């Protein structure tokens, strides 16, 4: 795990490398994914079946095999231990409660001339959630993607998930039942994204696609963007921690590792003005690493992409972190809320010693689908707005159009648009 | 101009054709645009200069020639007639007033356990506005793109616009002065999009790119999407009108033509249950067509893409219009607000006889950058949120983590993420 100082002579180079952490070579798989999309567009289910046979190693005999039987979701839910069921329900309720607070309202406003201006908020008709399957099947991803769509009021929510060897994670099924999902399709990768973007005989075309995935999924999302909307293009997971000498090193070490265990490509970065804290966290990371079930993955991530930076001041630490714009940011200082005004770019901000990043992955309430690789500079966490869109409302009164019509006609004329000009002018007194 | 009835035997085919109106063959110019982007990425200003010489026919001698002198903006503004200056100011004030109402607030909320959850709203650091130049230079586009960025609080707003033969529209310069723009670059097309997405020696890299453009611009925006955010991928302009027999045919005819004069590819569609209205509007469209300055463009648009559909009922008309999801929608009926709850998909909704679409292009207040080609099913009008992003805020208390920590640790364990589990568990009592 790299440990360096902002006063090091090669600081700039080392820091630049961290900034480049999120780079994905989409170009590299672009041609493969383009062909997959074309096959789905021209052949529909037949192409899906071929891709499933190839990538997930099972044979789809009938179109109806593509769909999960909703009764299996109910069964999986009924079989849950009471602890696990309670945990899922607690997560569902907390996530739902938070996302309900995000819900924007349609509004209208009036002026003296009797004009009405406003904005109408409506859900998209149909949303498609992509949920990774197989080894990386995370039921929490289903909750985090489905709940904002439910809160937004989307009429039809469909789910696609790969089922290697035609096996499906039981907890994922149970979570689907809890979310009231009835249309879940056993399709993964770029094929699933293409099927949701353009529709097949069995899978309906959606308006918005959300959800995490590997580089093939990310590339497919980019390629279909514009024909449907998408949430974001996400890369490997990452955590940044801002801490001072009041932080407990054991906590920080395990928090860094909780990102590292996700993925060899994950980044875990601590920035602190305390050289002492930096040293102890580094030591403890290696102590804890050896105890992890996913040690191999976490070790590779920590050794290749883990970093601790010692700064001169906390201001400098904050400034560097803003440049990194991490997906997850822990602020573990004596007064974390004092730093909040200065934090410009981060997907989710975890404040204080009792707020470990994993609490946000499952239970706190805010979404765990967050912008990675520095894209927090322009993307938001997944939220209800991803499933909504707005329409402007304009209603002019006769007085209203007379008040501003001449000025409008003049601008239209100046731009050379005489039909525009006339359309306004014929309504004037 | 096609006039047909929902009871016609070939209605389905004819209507399907209208639905496909927005299709742009991005694939077709994709390779050209990819190469332009690569050239900008590897050569920066040198590539820009080459592209300007080729497409805009003038020679950039020094890097500083790429930039518009802000004093020229001031001069252009000072030279405006008082009518035009007042019109620009009125537009600016009304647009600004509307967009200020869109501005979301950061929020936090608390629970009994002493936890704080919330959402922090921050502007992007830098926005890049693409404004078409040459023949299609619309100063109103500058206002409509700059004002939401200004209201959002974006620190640095830059503008790119092509300047064929090194000439620039005076009103565009004046509008830039009014908006306080100081960094305007004389670059257009895909080169401009690439320059803003990746930066050159002279043009700074931005976080968000917005603004209209031709197919090269649209394709470039799609290709750089993910490395920066964009507003939307927009195609030709379009209007849909829902009207009953209380509508004034002369008004509708000129409103349809005001879209048609934009672009040969523009679509103008009237849907009405009144066969009589349909006939008179059609006749009047041809009468007015002959009087237009841009007759050639408008005629091609009306003949190839204009349509009037006669329905059995107004409900049917609304349902068809929702499937079309037009960029602009006029509702010209006896009680237009009664239909508002039933309108699901439209970029901007213009209600009543005194609200012609062109009033929204310049003066009403809402943005004129709107989703086209049916993408109103998932895109919103350009708005302040395009220049903002959110960060989740999570602060758990000691009681709070103890209340939900066990359930969280259980879910983490079930997903096989033991570092996640431990990160929560070590904080519990």
Tab-separated table of C-alpha atoms in Angstrom, chain A residues 82-287:
chain	number	residue	atom	x	y	z
A	82	UNK	CA	-36.700	-14.643	10.431
A	83	UNK	CA	-33.456	-12.705	11.067
A	84	UNK	CA	-32.740	-12.380	7.377
A	85	UNK	CA	-36.338	-11.488	6.579
A	86	UNK	CA	-36.335	-8.800	9.262
A	87	UNK	CA	-33.002	-7.474	7.994
A	88	UNK	CA	-34.333	-7.246	4.425
A	89	UNK	CA	-37.504	-5.522	5.606
A	90	UNK	CA	-35.537	-3.060	7.735
A	91	UNK	CA	-33.336	-2.250	4.737
A	92	UNK	CA	-36.392	-1.901	2.471
A	93	UNK	CA	-38.170	0.448	4.883
A	94	UNK	CA	-35.140	2.650	5.515
A	95	UNK	CA	-34.227	2.908	1.821
A	96	UNK	CA	-37.829	3.652	0.902
A	97	UNK	CA	-38.162	6.281	3.614
A	98	UNK	CA	-35.035	8.098	2.404
A	99	UNK	CA	-35.997	8.005	-1.263
A	100	UNK	CA	-39.487	9.293	-0.535
A	101	UNK	CA	-37.825	12.474	0.738
A	102	UNK	CA	-36.209	12.947	-2.668
A	103	UNK	CA	-39.513	12.980	-4.528
A	104	UNK	CA	-40.016	16.306	-6.325
A	105	UNK	CA	-43.487	17.768	-6.813
A	106	UNK	CA	-45.046	19.244	-9.894
A	107	UNK	CA	-45.467	22.985	-9.390
A	108	UNK	CA	-47.140	25.961	-10.962
A	109	UNK	CA	-46.683	29.636	-10.309
A	110	UNK	CA	-48.601	32.704	-11.376
A	111	UNK	CA	-47.950	36.332	-12.222
A	112	UNK	CA	-49.981	39.527	-12.248
A	113	UNK	CA	-50.782	39.310	-15.955
A	114	UNK	CA	-52.571	36.020	-15.316
A	115	UNK	CA	-49.907	33.782	-16.841
A	116	UNK	CA	-49.226	30.350	-15.374
A	117	UNK	CA	-45.774	28.767	-15.587
A	118	UNK	CA	-44.736	25.490	-14.035
A	119	UNK	CA	-43.207	22.083	-14.279
A	120	UNK	CA	-45.013	18.745	-14.417
A	121	UNK	CA	-43.209	15.728	-12.975
A	122	UNK	CA	-44.103	12.279	-14.349
A	123	UNK	CA	-42.535	8.849	-13.990
A	124	UNK	CA	-41.221	7.001	-17.022
A	125	UNK	CA	-43.593	4.270	-18.211
A	126	UNK	CA	-41.158	1.401	-17.852
A	127	UNK	CA	-37.821	0.900	-16.108
A	128	UNK	CA	-35.307	-1.916	-16.575
A	129	UNK	CA	-32.992	-2.842	-13.721
A	130	UNK	CA	-29.817	-4.757	-14.422
A	131	UNK	CA	-28.732	-6.821	-11.410
A	132	UNK	CA	-25.480	-8.793	-11.585
A	133	UNK	CA	-25.855	-12.520	-10.882
A	134	UNK	CA	-23.707	-15.539	-10.301
A	135	UNK	CA	-20.857	-15.005	-7.841
A	136	UNK	CA	-21.475	-11.287	-7.535
A	137	UNK	CA	-25.261	-11.494	-6.989
A	138	UNK	CA	-26.060	-8.747	-4.529
A	139	UNK	CA	-29.682	-8.703	-3.361
A	140	UNK	CA	-28.964	-5.254	-1.916
A	141	UNK	CA	-28.492	-4.003	-5.497
A	142	UNK	CA	-32.029	-5.085	-6.283
A	143	UNK	CA	-33.412	-3.066	-3.346
A	144	UNK	CA	-31.282	-0.045	-4.233
A	145	UNK	CA	-32.400	-0.034	-7.876
A	146	UNK	CA	-36.029	-1.062	-7.443
A	147	UNK	CA	-37.005	1.215	-4.554
A	148	UNK	CA	-36.324	4.575	-6.272
A	149	UNK	CA	-38.315	3.330	-9.280
A	150	UNK	CA	-41.176	2.242	-7.002
A	151	UNK	CA	-41.161	5.583	-5.172
A	152	UNK	CA	-41.082	7.443	-8.501
A	153	UNK	CA	-44.298	5.654	-9.441
A	154	UNK	CA	-43.005	3.706	-12.449
A	155	UNK	CA	-45.844	1.530	-13.700
A	156	UNK	CA	-43.787	-1.406	-14.934
A	157	UNK	CA	-40.428	-2.389	-13.465
A	158	UNK	CA	-38.554	-5.262	-15.053
A	159	UNK	CA	-35.335	-6.930	-13.904
A	160	UNK	CA	-32.671	-8.783	-15.860
A	161	UNK	CA	-30.001	-10.869	-14.180
A	162	UNK	CA	-27.612	-13.494	-15.529
A	163	UNK	CA	-28.121	-17.041	-14.222
A	164	UNK	CA	-24.945	-19.043	-14.839
A	165	UNK	CA	-25.856	-22.750	-15.157
A	166	UNK	CA	-29.480	-21.683	-14.795
A	167	UNK	CA	-29.007	-21.103	-11.079
A	168	UNK	CA	-30.289	-18.050	-9.297
A	169	UNK	CA	-29.440	-16.596	-5.934
A	170	UNK	CA	-32.233	-17.310	-3.448
A	171	UNK	CA	-31.848	-14.039	-1.573
A	172	UNK	CA	-32.127	-12.150	-4.856
A	173	UNK	CA	-35.439	-13.918	-5.510
A	174	UNK	CA	-36.643	-13.101	-2.003
A	175	UNK	CA	-35.672	-9.446	-2.426
A	176	UNK	CA	-37.555	-9.351	-5.734
A	177	UNK	CA	-40.668	-10.667	-4.001
A	178	UNK	CA	-40.301	-8.036	-1.283
A	179	UNK	CA	-40.100	-5.307	-3.964
A	180	UNK	CA	-43.172	-6.630	-5.769
A	181	UNK	CA	-41.198	-7.459	-8.906
A	182	UNK	CA	-43.060	-9.886	-11.150
A	183	UNK	CA	-41.063	-9.615	-14.367
A	184	UNK	CA	-37.533	-10.910	-13.923
A	185	UNK	CA	-35.602	-12.282	-16.881
A	186	UNK	CA	-32.653	-14.669	-16.807
A	187	UNK	CA	-30.453	-12.715	-19.174
A	188	UNK	CA	-27.162	-11.018	-18.424
A	189	UNK	CA	-24.377	-8.872	-19.854
A	190	UNK	CA	-24.643	-6.711	-22.947
A	191	UNK	CA	-27.496	-8.902	-24.273
A	192	UNK	CA	-29.668	-7.929	-21.321
A	193	UNK	CA	-28.994	-4.231	-21.826
A	194	UNK	CA	-29.780	-4.497	-25.554
A	195	UNK	CA	-32.957	-6.515	-24.869
A	196	UNK	CA	-34.230	-3.876	-22.447
A	197	UNK	CA	-33.247	-0.999	-24.769
A	198	UNK	CA	-34.909	-2.356	-27.905
A	199	UNK	CA	-37.267	-5.086	-26.679
A	200	UNK	CA	-37.595	-8.699	-27.805
A	201	UNK	CA	-40.600	-11.022	-28.188
A	202	UNK	CA	-40.463	-11.643	-24.426
A	203	UNK	CA	-38.651	-8.705	-22.868
A	204	UNK	CA	-40.432	-5.349	-23.159
A	205	UNK	CA	-38.593	-2.218	-24.306
A	206	UNK	CA	-37.971	0.141	-21.373
A	207	UNK	CA	-37.381	3.901	-21.103
A	208	UNK	CA	-34.618	3.880	-18.494
A	209	UNK	CA	-31.958	1.286	-17.655
A	210	UNK	CA	-30.126	1.378	-14.327
A	211	UNK	CA	-27.821	-0.912	-12.431
A	212	UNK	CA	-24.205	-1.972	-12.068
A	213	UNK	CA	-22.235	-4.409	-14.198
A	214	UNK	CA	-18.890	-5.272	-15.746
A	215	UNK	CA	-17.234	-3.504	-18.668
A	216	UNK	CA	-19.523	-5.220	-21.204
A	217	UNK	CA	-22.582	-3.961	-19.378
A	218	UNK	CA	-21.077	-0.480	-19.005
A	219	UNK	CA	-20.208	-0.366	-22.710
A	220	UNK	CA	-23.660	-1.568	-23.737
A	221	UNK	CA	-25.244	1.112	-21.550
A	222	UNK	CA	-23.139	3.761	-23.249
A	223	UNK	CA	-24.047	2.456	-26.706
A	224	UNK	CA	-27.813	2.384	-26.102
A	225	UNK	CA	-27.763	5.776	-24.325
A	226	UNK	CA	-29.951	8.230	-26.199
A	227	UNK	CA	-32.349	5.504	-27.376
A	228	UNK	CA	-33.141	5.022	-23.680
A	229	UNK	CA	-31.868	6.900	-20.662
A	230	UNK	CA	-29.373	5.319	-18.261
A	231	UNK	CA	-28.302	6.124	-14.708
A	232	UNK	CA	-24.554	6.419	-15.234
A	233	UNK	CA	-21.555	4.518	-16.551
A	234	UNK	CA	-19.977	2.990	-13.469
A	235	UNK	CA	-16.539	1.509	-12.930
A	236	UNK	CA	-14.824	-0.223	-9.991
A	237	UNK	CA	-15.781	0.757	-6.434
A	238	UNK	CA	-13.694	3.125	-4.318
A	239	UNK	CA	-13.426	4.785	-0.933
A	240	UNK	CA	-11.708	7.940	0.183
A	241	UNK	CA	-11.197	8.701	3.849
A	242	UNK	CA	-10.401	12.093	5.350
A	243	UNK	CA	-9.222	11.654	8.939
A	244	UNK	CA	-7.386	13.476	11.695
A	245	UNK	CA	-5.592	12.094	14.733
A	246	UNK	CA	-8.857	11.583	16.625
A	247	UNK	CA	-9.770	8.687	14.282
A	248	UNK	CA	-9.466	5.085	15.476
A	249	UNK	CA	-6.947	3.382	13.154
A	250	UNK	CA	-8.616	-0.080	13.441
A	251	UNK	CA	-11.829	1.366	12.086
A	252	UNK	CA	-10.157	3.040	9.134
A	253	UNK	CA	-8.134	-0.057	8.238
A	254	UNK	CA	-11.182	-2.307	7.996
A	255	UNK	CA	-13.158	0.390	6.159
A	256	UNK	CA	-10.438	0.632	3.511
A	257	UNK	CA	-10.496	-3.151	3.191
A	258	UNK	CA	-14.254	-3.245	2.836
A	259	UNK	CA	-13.800	-1.520	-0.520
A	260	UNK	CA	-10.759	-3.569	-1.455
A	261	UNK	CA	-12.621	-6.859	-0.996
A	262	UNK	CA	-15.129	-5.879	-3.708
A	263	UNK	CA	-12.801	-6.008	-6.642
A	264	UNK	CA	-9.112	-6.150	-7.547
A	265	UNK	CA	-9.672	-2.875	-9.376
A	266	UNK	CA	-11.194	-1.141	-6.314
A	267	UNK	CA	-9.340	1.861	-4.867
A	268	UNK	CA	-8.973	2.682	-1.164
A	269	UNK	CA	-7.400	6.021	-0.334
A	270	UNK	CA	-6.775	7.650	3.054
A	271	UNK	CA	-5.733	11.305	3.196
A	272	UNK	CA	-4.708	12.717	6.561
A	273	UNK	CA	-2.487	15.398	8.029
A	274	UNK	CA	-1.422	12.916	10.731
A	275	UNK	CA	1.700	10.953	9.796
A	276	UNK	CA	1.197	8.850	12.887
A	277	UNK	CA	-2.332	7.836	11.910
A	278	UNK	CA	-1.127	7.088	8.386
A	279	UNK	CA	1.516	4.669	9.688
A	280	UNK	CA	-0.788	2.812	12.060
A	281	UNK	CA	-3.566	2.446	9.512
A	282	UNK	CA	-1.116	1.055	6.993
A	283	UNK	CA	0.144	-1.539	9.455
A	284	UNK	CA	-3.351	-2.534	10.497
A	285	UNK	CA	-4.486	-2.911	6.906
A	286	UNK	CA	-1.924	-5.672	6.463
A	287	UNK	CA	-2.856	-7.301	9.796
